[in-house]
PDB file of C-alpha atoms in Angstrom:
ATOM      1  CA  UNK A  60       0.000   0.000   0.000  1.00 50.00           C
ATOM      2  CA  UNK A  61       2.826   2.404   0.918  1.00 50.00           C
ATOM      3  CA  UNK A  62       4.603   1.597  -2.360  1.00 46.00           C
ATOM      4  CA  UNK A  63       1.425   2.351  -4.292  1.00 44.00           C
ATOM      5  CA  UNK A  64       1.147   5.751  -2.614  1.00 39.00           C
ATOM      6  CA  UNK A  65       4.771   6.562  -3.415  1.00 40.00           C
ATOM      7  CA  UNK A  66       4.331   5.525  -7.053  1.00 41.00           C
ATOM      8  CA  UNK A  67       1.147   7.555  -7.383  1.00 43.00           C
ATOM      9  CA  UNK A  68       2.870  10.587  -5.871  1.00 39.00           C
ATOM     10  CA  UNK A  69       5.853  10.196  -8.210  1.00 43.00           C
ATOM     11  CA  UNK A  70       3.558   9.847 -11.204  1.00 47.00           C
ATOM     12  CA  UNK A  71       1.648  12.954 -10.208  1.00 50.00           C
ATOM     13  CA  UNK A  72       4.875  14.931  -9.848  1.00 46.00           C
ATOM     14  CA  UNK A  73       6.049  13.751 -13.280  1.00 45.00           C
ATOM     15  CA  UNK A  74       2.768  14.816 -14.881  1.00 50.00           C
ATOM     16  CA  UNK A  75       2.962  18.153 -13.112  1.00 49.00           C
ATOM     17  CA  UNK A  76       6.495  18.743 -14.384  1.00 46.00           C
ATOM     18  CA  UNK A  77       5.422  17.770 -17.895  1.00 47.00           C
ATOM     19  CA  UNK A  78       2.529  20.221 -17.818  1.00 53.00           C
ATOM     20  CA  UNK A  79       4.762  22.953 -16.406  1.00 50.00           C
ATOM     21  CA  UNK A  80       7.451  22.461 -19.040  1.00 51.00           C
ATOM     22  CA  UNK A  81       4.780  22.186 -21.730  1.00 73.00           C
ATOM     23  CA  UNK A  82       3.424  25.573 -20.742  1.00 84.00           C
ATOM     24  CA  UNK A  83       6.925  27.029 -20.734  1.00 91.00           C
ATOM     25  CA  UNK A  84       7.691  25.587 -24.181  1.00 93.00           C
ATOM     26  CA  UNK A  85       4.473  27.083 -25.585  1.00 94.00           C
ATOM     27  CA  UNK A  86       5.355  30.459 -24.107  1.00 95.00           C
ATOM     28  CA  UNK A  87       8.857  30.353 -25.595  1.00 96.00           C
ATOM     29  CA  UNK A  88       7.452  29.241 -28.966  1.00 97.00           C
ATOM     30  CA  UNK A  89       5.061  32.201 -28.937  1.00 97.00           C
ATOM     31  CA  UNK A  90       7.998  34.495 -28.205  1.00 97.00           C
ATOM     32  CA  UNK A  91       9.903  33.074 -31.182  1.00 97.00           C
ATOM     33  CA  UNK A  92       6.891  33.531 -33.476  1.00 98.00           C
ATOM     34  CA  UNK A  93       6.326  37.119 -32.345  1.00 98.00           C
ATOM     35  CA  UNK A  94      10.005  37.852 -32.924  1.00 97.00           C
ATOM     36  CA  UNK A  95       9.835  36.219 -36.346  1.00 98.00           C
ATOM     37  CA  UNK A  96       6.803  38.335 -37.227  1.00 98.00           C
ATOM     38  CA  UNK A  97       8.773  41.483 -36.412  1.00 97.00           C
ATOM     39  CA  UNK A  98      11.640  40.309 -38.599  1.00 97.00           C
ATOM     40  CA  UNK A  99       9.241  39.548 -41.450  1.00 96.00           C
ATOM     41  CA  UNK A 100       7.872  43.068 -41.216  1.00 96.00           C
ATOM     42  CA  UNK A 101      11.452  44.353 -41.362  1.00 96.00           C
ATOM     43  CA  UNK A 102      12.020  42.290 -44.520  1.00 96.00           C
ATOM     44  CA  UNK A 103      14.536  39.862 -43.020  1.00 97.00           C
ATOM     45  CA  UNK A 104      12.913  36.580 -44.057  1.00 97.00           C
ATOM     46  CA  UNK A 105      16.047  34.520 -43.363  1.00 97.00           C
ATOM     47  CA  UNK A 106      16.099  35.453 -39.679  1.00 98.00           C
ATOM     48  CA  UNK A 107      12.310  35.159 -39.524  1.00 98.00           C
ATOM     49  CA  UNK A 108      12.449  31.595 -40.801  1.00 98.00           C
ATOM     50  CA  UNK A 109      14.992  30.673 -38.138  1.00 98.00           C
ATOM     51  CA  UNK A 110      12.682  32.081 -35.461  1.00 98.00           C
ATOM     52  CA  UNK A 111       9.713  30.071 -36.704  1.00 98.00           C
ATOM     53  CA  UNK A 112      11.807  26.911 -36.910  1.00 98.00           C
ATOM     54  CA  UNK A 113      13.020  27.553 -33.362  1.00 98.00           C
ATOM     55  CA  UNK A 114       9.388  27.908 -32.288  1.00 98.00           C
ATOM     56  CA  UNK A 115       8.605  24.455 -33.667  1.00 98.00           C
ATOM     57  CA  UNK A 116      11.703  23.134 -31.939  1.00 97.00           C
ATOM     58  CA  UNK A 117      10.194  24.176 -28.625  1.00 96.00           C
ATOM     59  CA  UNK A 118       6.571  23.367 -29.438  1.00 97.00           C
ATOM     60  CA  UNK A 119       5.791  21.184 -32.442  1.00 96.00           C
ATOM     61  CA  UNK A 120       2.072  21.936 -31.986  1.00 96.00           C
ATOM     62  CA  UNK A 121       2.541  25.656 -32.684  1.00 98.00           C
ATOM     63  CA  UNK A 122       0.165  26.205 -35.604  1.00 98.00           C
ATOM     64  CA  UNK A 123       1.237  29.837 -36.023  1.00 98.00           C
ATOM     65  CA  UNK A 124       4.829  28.785 -36.684  1.00 98.00           C
ATOM     66  CA  UNK A 125       3.707  26.310 -39.349  1.00 98.00           C
ATOM     67  CA  UNK A 126       1.517  28.969 -40.952  1.00 98.00           C
ATOM     68  CA  UNK A 127       4.347  31.495 -41.052  1.00 98.00           C
ATOM     69  CA  UNK A 128       6.719  28.936 -42.569  1.00 98.00           C
ATOM     70  CA  UNK A 129       4.013  28.155 -45.117  1.00 98.00           C
ATOM     71  CA  UNK A 130       3.845  31.822 -46.048  1.00 98.00           C
ATOM     72  CA  UNK A 131       7.610  32.058 -46.448  1.00 98.00           C
ATOM     73  CA  UNK A 132       7.647  28.916 -48.590  1.00 98.00           C
ATOM     74  CA  UNK A 133       4.856  30.307 -50.729  1.00 98.00           C
ATOM     75  CA  UNK A 134       6.748  33.572 -51.197  1.00 97.00           C
ATOM     76  CA  UNK A 135       9.685  31.497 -52.465  1.00 97.00           C
ATOM     77  CA  UNK A 136       7.321  29.706 -54.872  1.00 97.00           C
ATOM     78  CA  UNK A 137       7.906  26.491 -52.936  1.00 97.00           C
ATOM     79  CA  UNK A 138       4.244  25.581 -53.011  1.00 98.00           C
ATOM     80  CA  UNK A 139       4.801  21.964 -52.013  1.00 97.00           C
ATOM     81  CA  UNK A 140       6.573  23.073 -48.857  1.00 98.00           C
ATOM     82  CA  UNK A 141       3.921  25.708 -48.260  1.00 98.00           C
ATOM     83  CA  UNK A 142       1.153  23.116 -48.548  1.00 98.00           C
ATOM     84  CA  UNK A 143       2.907  20.847 -46.030  1.00 98.00           C
ATOM     85  CA  UNK A 144       3.117  23.624 -43.451  1.00 98.00           C
ATOM     86  CA  UNK A 145      -0.418  24.892 -44.031  1.00 98.00           C
ATOM     87  CA  UNK A 146      -1.726  21.332 -43.809  1.00 98.00           C
ATOM     88  CA  UNK A 147       0.071  20.909 -40.485  1.00 98.00           C
ATOM     89  CA  UNK A 148      -1.292  24.246 -39.249  1.00 98.00           C
ATOM     90  CA  UNK A 149      -4.838  23.319 -40.250  1.00 98.00           C
ATOM     91  CA  UNK A 150      -4.552  19.933 -38.556  1.00 98.00           C
ATOM     92  CA  UNK A 151      -3.574  21.699 -35.334  1.00 98.00           C
ATOM     93  CA  UNK A 152      -6.215  24.416 -35.690  1.00 98.00           C
ATOM     94  CA  UNK A 153      -8.979  23.058 -37.950  1.00 98.00           C
ATOM     95  CA  UNK A 154     -11.313  25.999 -37.374  1.00 98.00           C
ATOM     96  CA  UNK A 155      -8.889  28.602 -38.717  1.00 98.00           C
ATOM     97  CA  UNK A 156     -10.256  30.030 -41.971  1.00 98.00           C
ATOM     98  CA  UNK A 157      -6.936  31.522 -43.072  1.00 98.00           C
ATOM     99  CA  UNK A 158      -5.127  28.198 -42.777  1.00 98.00           C
ATOM    100  CA  UNK A 159      -7.731  26.431 -44.906  1.00 98.00           C
ATOM    101  CA  UNK A 160      -7.703  29.161 -47.554  1.00 98.00           C
ATOM    102  CA  UNK A 161      -3.910  29.341 -47.672  1.00 98.00           C
ATOM    103  CA  UNK A 162      -3.688  25.561 -48.009  1.00 98.00           C
ATOM    104  CA  UNK A 163      -6.099  25.668 -50.931  1.00 98.00           C
ATOM    105  CA  UNK A 164      -4.170  28.485 -52.600  1.00 98.00           C
ATOM    106  CA  UNK A 165      -0.844  26.653 -52.215  1.00 98.00           C
ATOM    107  CA  UNK A 166      -2.303  23.444 -53.654  1.00 98.00           C
ATOM    108  CA  UNK A 167      -3.865  25.375 -56.520  1.00 97.00           C
ATOM    109  CA  UNK A 168      -0.499  26.902 -57.374  1.00 97.00           C
ATOM    110  CA  UNK A 169       1.144  23.499 -57.053  1.00 97.00           C
ATOM    111  CA  UNK A 170      -1.346  22.010 -59.512  1.00 96.00           C
ATOM    112  CA  UNK A 171      -0.230  24.478 -62.199  1.00 94.00           C
ATOM    113  CA  UNK A 172       3.205  22.867 -62.494  1.00 91.00           C
ATOM    114  CA  UNK A 173       2.540  19.335 -61.271  1.00 90.00           C
ATOM    115  CA  UNK A 174       2.448  16.199 -63.400  1.00 91.00           C
ATOM    116  CA  UNK A 175      -0.457  15.079 -61.218  1.00 93.00           C
ATOM    117  CA  UNK A 176      -2.656  18.140 -61.577  1.00 96.00           C
ATOM    118  CA  UNK A 177      -6.018  16.513 -60.741  1.00 96.00           C
ATOM    119  CA  UNK A 178      -4.670  15.192 -57.438  1.00 97.00           C
ATOM    120  CA  UNK A 179      -3.652  18.652 -56.256  1.00 98.00           C
ATOM    121  CA  UNK A 180      -6.819  20.276 -57.591  1.00 98.00           C
ATOM    122  CA  UNK A 181      -8.940  17.790 -55.664  1.00 98.00           C
ATOM    123  CA  UNK A 182      -6.928  18.496 -52.525  1.00 98.00           C
ATOM    124  CA  UNK A 183      -7.348  22.233 -53.102  1.00 98.00           C
ATOM    125  CA  UNK A 184     -11.094  21.751 -53.547  1.00 98.00           C
ATOM    126  CA  UNK A 185     -11.247  19.885 -50.223  1.00 98.00           C
ATOM    127  CA  UNK A 186      -9.396  22.732 -48.521  1.00 98.00           C
ATOM    128  CA  UNK A 187     -11.749  25.365 -49.953  1.00 98.00           C
ATOM    129  CA  UNK A 188     -14.758  23.222 -49.074  1.00 98.00           C
ATOM    130  CA  UNK A 189     -13.446  23.025 -45.518  1.00 98.00           C
ATOM    131  CA  UNK A 190     -13.069  26.804 -45.539  1.00 98.00           C
ATOM    132  CA  UNK A 191     -16.729  27.062 -46.533  1.00 98.00           C
ATOM    133  CA  UNK A 192     -17.684  24.834 -43.634  1.00 98.00           C
ATOM    134  CA  UNK A 193     -15.790  27.155 -41.303  1.00 98.00           C
ATOM    135  CA  UNK A 194     -17.343  30.272 -42.845  1.00 98.00           C
ATOM    136  CA  UNK A 195     -20.331  29.510 -45.114  1.00 98.00           C
ATOM    137  CA  UNK A 196     -20.563  33.155 -46.226  1.00 98.00           C
ATOM    138  CA  UNK A 197     -16.988  33.381 -47.444  1.00 98.00           C
ATOM    139  CA  UNK A 198     -17.055  34.653 -51.021  1.00 98.00           C
ATOM    140  CA  UNK A 199     -13.378  33.829 -51.545  1.00 98.00           C
ATOM    141  CA  UNK A 200     -13.854  30.194 -50.487  1.00 98.00           C
ATOM    142  CA  UNK A 201     -16.864  29.728 -52.783  1.00 98.00           C
ATOM    143  CA  UNK A 202     -15.137  31.451 -55.709  1.00 98.00           C
ATOM    144  CA  UNK A 203     -11.959  29.401 -55.397  1.00 98.00           C
ATOM    145  CA  UNK A 204     -13.920  26.169 -54.985  1.00 98.00           C
ATOM    146  CA  UNK A 205     -15.844  26.963 -58.152  1.00 98.00           C
ATOM    147  CA  UNK A 206     -12.600  27.561 -60.028  1.00 98.00           C
ATOM    148  CA  UNK A 207     -11.250  24.214 -58.819  1.00 98.00           C
ATOM    149  CA  UNK A 208     -14.365  22.415 -60.037  1.00 98.00           C
ATOM    150  CA  UNK A 209     -14.067  24.143 -63.398  1.00 97.00           C
ATOM    151  CA  UNK A 210     -10.430  23.089 -63.793  1.00 97.00           C
ATOM    152  CA  UNK A 211     -11.459  19.536 -62.916  1.00 97.00           C
ATOM    153  CA  UNK A 212     -14.079  19.601 -65.670  1.00 96.00           C
ATOM    154  CA  UNK A 213     -16.966  19.518 -63.192  1.00 98.00           C
ATOM    155  CA  UNK A 214     -18.918  22.303 -64.901  1.00 98.00           C
ATOM    156  CA  UNK A 215     -22.248  21.751 -63.184  1.00 98.00           C
ATOM    157  CA  UNK A 216     -20.663  21.776 -59.739  1.00 98.00           C
ATOM    158  CA  UNK A 217     -18.635  24.838 -60.708  1.00 98.00           C
ATOM    159  CA  UNK A 218     -21.704  26.728 -61.895  1.00 98.00           C
ATOM    160  CA  UNK A 219     -23.645  25.891 -58.737  1.00 98.00           C
ATOM    161  CA  UNK A 220     -20.880  27.087 -56.406  1.00 98.00           C
ATOM    162  CA  UNK A 221     -20.084  30.167 -58.484  1.00 98.00           C
ATOM    163  CA  UNK A 222     -23.755  31.162 -58.467  1.00 98.00           C
ATOM    164  CA  UNK A 223     -23.587  30.962 -54.679  1.00 98.00           C
ATOM    165  CA  UNK A 224     -20.468  33.122 -54.768  1.00 98.00           C
ATOM    166  CA  UNK A 225     -22.302  35.650 -56.933  1.00 98.00           C
ATOM    167  CA  UNK A 226     -25.083  35.844 -54.358  1.00 98.00           C
ATOM    168  CA  UNK A 227     -22.500  36.493 -51.639  1.00 98.00           C
ATOM    169  CA  UNK A 228     -20.912  39.316 -53.620  1.00 98.00           C
ATOM    170  CA  UNK A 229     -23.327  40.729 -56.223  1.00 97.00           C
ATOM    171  CA  UNK A 230     -20.820  43.363 -57.359  1.00 97.00           C
ATOM    172  CA  UNK A 231     -18.016  40.939 -58.211  1.00 97.00           C
ATOM    173  CA  UNK A 232     -17.236  41.098 -61.917  1.00 97.00           C
ATOM    174  CA  UNK A 233     -14.740  38.231 -61.564  1.00 97.00           C
ATOM    175  CA  UNK A 234     -17.358  35.641 -60.670  1.00 98.00           C
ATOM    176  CA  UNK A 235     -19.603  36.795 -63.530  1.00 97.00           C
ATOM    177  CA  UNK A 236     -16.700  36.457 -65.957  1.00 97.00           C
ATOM    178  CA  UNK A 237     -16.000  32.959 -64.654  1.00 97.00           C
ATOM    179  CA  UNK A 238     -19.623  31.947 -65.124  1.00 98.00           C
ATOM    180  CA  UNK A 239     -19.764  33.517 -68.590  1.00 97.00           C
ATOM    181  CA  UNK A 240     -16.624  31.659 -69.640  1.00 97.00           C
ATOM    182  CA  UNK A 241     -17.984  28.305 -68.459  1.00 98.00           C
ATOM    183  CA  UNK A 242     -21.308  28.767 -70.249  1.00 97.00           C
ATOM    184  CA  UNK A 243     -19.552  29.918 -73.424  1.00 96.00           C
ATOM    185  CA  UNK A 244     -17.273  26.859 -73.407  1.00 96.00           C
ATOM    186  CA  UNK A 245     -20.354  24.650 -72.998  1.00 96.00           C
ATOM    187  CA  UNK A 246     -22.005  26.301 -76.000  1.00 94.00           C
ATOM    188  CA  UNK A 247     -24.735  27.956 -73.919  1.00 95.00           C
ATOM    189  CA  UNK A 248     -24.309  31.331 -75.580  1.00 94.00           C
ATOM    190  CA  UNK A 249     -27.474  32.878 -74.209  1.00 95.00           C
ATOM    191  CA  UNK A 250     -26.429  32.217 -70.610  1.00 96.00           C
ATOM    192  CA  UNK A 251     -22.878  33.369 -71.388  1.00 96.00           C
ATOM    193  CA  UNK A 252     -24.139  36.635 -72.859  1.00 95.00           C
ATOM    194  CA  UNK A 253     -26.322  37.273 -69.808  1.00 96.00           C
ATOM    195  CA  UNK A 254     -23.278  37.015 -67.547  1.00 97.00           C
ATOM    196  CA  UNK A 255     -21.115  39.169 -69.838  1.00 95.00           C
ATOM    197  CA  UNK A 256     -23.837  41.801 -69.723  1.00 96.00           C
ATOM    198  CA  UNK A 257     -23.761  41.668 -65.913  1.00 96.00           C
ATOM    199  CA  UNK A 258     -20.013  42.263 -66.061  1.00 96.00           C
ATOM    200  CA  UNK A 259     -20.530  45.304 -68.281  1.00 96.00           C
ATOM    201  CA  UNK A 260     -23.112  46.732 -65.900  1.00 96.00           C
ATOM    202  CA  UNK A 261     -20.534  46.450 -63.134  1.00 95.00           C
ATOM    203  CA  UNK A 262     -17.639  47.664 -65.268  1.00 94.00           C
ATOM    204  CA  UNK A 263     -18.643  49.285 -68.587  1.00 94.00           C
ATOM    205  CA  UNK A 264     -14.973  49.621 -69.561  1.00 94.00           C
ATOM    206  CA  UNK A 265     -14.111  45.928 -69.329  1.00 94.00           C
ATOM    207  CA  UNK A 266     -12.529  45.358 -72.748  1.00 95.00           C
ATOM    208  CA  UNK A 267     -12.493  41.554 -72.449  1.00 93.00           C
ATOM    209  CA  UNK A 268     -16.189  41.425 -71.546  1.00 94.00           C
ATOM    210  CA  UNK A 269     -17.053  43.706 -74.508  1.00 93.00           C
ATOM    211  CA  UNK A 270     -15.046  41.500 -76.866  1.00 95.00           C
ATOM    212  CA  UNK A 271     -16.479  38.210 -75.601  1.00 94.00           C
ATOM    213  CA  UNK A 272     -20.045  39.562 -75.490  1.00 94.00           C
ATOM    214  CA  UNK A 273     -19.756  40.666 -79.114  1.00 93.00           C
ATOM    215  CA  UNK A 274     -18.404  37.261 -80.140  1.00 94.00           C
ATOM    216  CA  UNK A 275     -21.179  35.440 -78.286  1.00 93.00           C
ATOM    217  CA  UNK A 276     -23.794  37.747 -79.778  1.00 89.00           C
ATOM    218  CA  UNK A 277     -22.507  36.889 -83.248  1.00 91.00           C
ATOM    219  CA  UNK A 278     -22.935  33.192 -82.454  1.00 90.00           C
ATOM    220  CA  UNK A 279     -26.481  33.873 -81.317  1.00 91.00           C
ATOM    221  CA  UNK A 280     -27.143  35.882 -84.483  1.00 88.00           C
ATOM    222  CA  UNK A 281     -26.202  32.891 -86.598  1.00 87.00           C
ATOM    223  CA  UNK A 282     -28.822  30.870 -84.759  1.00 81.00           C
ATOM    224  CA  UNK A 283     -31.380  33.686 -84.771  1.00 72.00           C
ATOM    225  CA  UNK A 284     -31.123  34.468 -81.047  1.00 57.00           C
ATOM    226  CA  UNK A 285     -28.964  37.595 -80.878  1.00 52.00           C
ATOM    227  CA  UNK A 286     -29.576  40.228 -78.230  1.00 55.00           C
ATOM    228  CA  UNK A 287     -28.611  43.856 -78.138  1.00 49.00           C
ATOM    229  CA  UNK A 288     -25.671  44.881 -75.989  1.00 49.00           C
TER     230      UNK A 288
END
């Protein structure tokens, strides 16, 4: 019985020390990250990276350090490295909208140069979908998800999500251009023209929208369905 008490006491002390040192490590990691942030603002990315790496050396669960390293990797165009850090940050803090969005952006950039483009696009779509779950009214998340679906050839899914994005930001010409382009590629010239006309209402000087609307109107004229611009 006495031995059991001694062992229990020793175990409790060990757990207490572990918790105490864990708190200290987290505090030191935060200090490193804050210092790295200051160095990033000063433009010294080399020193900043060392600070963020030191933060992870003290606390491997520091999501902020992973996120900062992801940003530095992205700035260097190392999108694979950026995705690894943002994925780690999101795993540690799954409710952080910025981490989900940044992961999606890094994967989208990675898909542009990868031999396995669909794989990275699907991963990007999952990240943007997760961002939408965190913040359902995020225009950026809906817009990027729609673009991923379009690149994957999932036109119907792209149109549905982009229409949602348009409802979240009715004055976005970008989403109307995206929708117009999808409909035009599908041969639905009437729908494409309607979206180009929405772009021109938002920005009457958009040269690309004027050009594409004229081209689509000519296609409609050939089939007897032209509309005035």
